[in-house]
Amino acid sequence: MRANETVLRDLLQGEKQYIIPLYQRSYSWKRDQLKQLWSDIIELAHSSESDTHFLGSVVLAPSPARTASGVQGWLVVDGQQRLTTLSILLCAIRNCCREHHPQISRKIDVQYLMNEFADHVERYTLVPTQLDRDSWIKLVERDPAAGGEDGIGNAYRFFKGQLEELIDDDSNSRDWYQSIEKVAVGKLSFVEISAQPGDNVYRIFESLNNTGLKLTQADLLRNYLFMRLPIAGERIYGRYWLPMQKLFDEQQLVDLIWLDLVIKRGGRPTNQHSIYRDQQRHLSGLESESEIEEWVSELYRMALVFRRILHPDEENNTTIGKALDRLHRWKAKVVYPVALKVMLAYEDRLVDPDGVADILRVVESYMVRQMLIGMGRAGNNVMLIDLVRSLDDEVPSAQSVTRTLTHQRGRFPTDEMVREAILEHPFYWRGKPYQKEFVLRCLEEGIGRNEKIDFDSSNLSIEHILPQSLTPDWKTDLEHDINPEGTVEELHETIVHTLGNLTLSAYNGSLSNKPFAAKKHILAGSGLAMNLRIAKEDRWGAAEIKKRGEELADLAITIWPGPDDTVKVDPVSPKLALARKVLSEIPSGRWTNYLVIAQVAGIHRRTVSKWIEELSLPNSHRVLKSDGSIPAKLPTGVTDSGEQLQILRSEGVIFGGNGRASKKCHIGMVDLLKIIEGVEGDDSPPSQGELDFA
């Protein structure tokens, strides 16, 4: 075999074809992996020309099949998921810039996606397994039915949505498209391992995937480090490195070394896959063993602090321990750099415990408020690393951190945004399960009671007071609240998942779909203050849910302080952004209705109709009336109802003789929110090693 470092551009250019063998699994990347890759790409787009991101190996073997057109065929023995993902991203870039930047679009076609002068299947640079092939060919050929609900369609809709969210200004769209394309094909590096004729390809695949453990970035650094310490190595290893290894698991040790780069290099965005290379570059400038020992000893000092961030119960100061515990329960590595920066300042006696807690509460507020209004996490890694950079040698304070986060493109939601979201948005489908429970727990603690609740052992989970499934009793109760324009079902869908209708309970099975009178009796015996308040109500309908939502909104705004009012910024429009996002996620062959978009974005149906009519929004032609008929007001770019009908049919939507779309093709709010939030399976929280930095 031969091995060399390469980038996607060199792999794809020329008359080549990469065939995924039948023994490979179908495309299987999920939202968490796509989000991590996108975060890395955005970091590289902001970084210097020399920065790269190592994605691993791609193992290739010559294809035994001969092609009539002379295209060189390769079997992808290993690395097909990454190769396919990046090819899907290129399709998304190509399609997004096709209308306004056709030169970029054609370049991607002829250089990376197609063999221009070949025919039939040889035309495609990438040929997935048979299960994915039809979906992939539709995507490359711009078939209207592309972007369905399979893995490839899911990834395509994700990248297309991220590009549309990132590039919302035509004046700089060309630069952004070129920047993202440049990162994808030129700054993501691989080790290309090419097998030779006669090599046992399946044996290579088997050995790569079934034996041995991959070296981590920390392993590579340790090996390099102690090769540089021939005399003092054993002493330094025993005094510093071995204790660090005992403090952390493998991933946490990698995180520490990454944090060392972020903190010491002024917050420069260093991605996790180039840690070894960047640290080696730094260490190569240290000439003596004493200089290297100084670096290791400082890393050990940082490790002792980082350990307390990961394990707040080991923090001696109660005030700081509580603040760290709150961030720990939020489970987002993105906060590590600023938390470590602040804790190191505390170690140096530059910040007192109350100051540390205040700063960490600002960072917590930034994250929680974004989750409450449904703002995407994309870019938060860069944003919070930029915060570390802005602090530099300045002594951090809650005021300086608030001011810096407020400046960042209006991403720090205002009190008004939070209030509207709590009253109108489907909170139940926001964020991760443990983050939703975190918010409800903090609200319970904010209400305050003398009785102390052991949340960790109470087996509490989220309960809908108004149940998710309407029963005859609940339907009768809600009939008093509907307006002349609506139905009970529409009202139920609008309010059932809002924060005002949710609580924590250990009696979900007992509560179930029982009438409110029965639920009151159970909740009255609860140890939670919020449940005792609910139990005092005579009935539970739209007015009661709104009233409780207003109370919780007031409390949330107090618990999680907002941006600096003295800083003038143009905040993003979270509702329009949410509408764009949910529209971009409607798969081909499916349709939805105005109410679904309105529920997700927290707006009225008339606003959705107005936006679709006046603005150029993705997939707006896939929004129909509730009965599946074509709306009277057509979306921008569609000339008549016949054209909209034809487009939908070409995408796979089935229409009956009455001109209405089949209910089988309808996608509702819950399924769309599951796609947007990346909810899969039982939606159980990831393990510590699975948490991403986005």
Coordinates of C-alpha atoms in Angstrom, one line a residue, residues 30 39 58-59 61 85 106 124 150 176 255 281 312 315 333 349 377 384 459 589 630 651 675 684 693:
K30 CA -26.8 11.9 11.8
S39 CA -18.9 23.9 13.1
V58 CA -9.4 7.3 3.1
V59 CA -8.4 3.8 2.0
A61 CA -8.3 0.1 -4.0
T85 CA -20.9 13.9 3.4
R106 CA -20.7 24.8 -12.8
Y124 CA -20.7 10.4 -11.5
D150 CA -33.3 9.1 3.8
W176 CA -19.1 33.1 1.6
D255 CA -10.1 18.6 25.5
R281 CA 4.3 23.6 16.0
P312 CA -18.1 20.7 40.3
E315 CA -14.8 22.7 44.0
K333 CA -18.4 21.8 25.9
R349 CA -6.8 36.0 42.7
R377 CA -26.2 26.6 18.0
L384 CA -17.4 32.0 22.7
N459 CA -36.8 10.6 38.9
G589 CA -42.4 14.5 -1.5
I630 CA -53.4 24.9 -3.2
E651 CA -41.2 16.0 -6.2
I675 CA -35.7 16.9 12.2
S684 CA -31.7 9.9 25.3
F693 CA -18.5 21.6 20.8

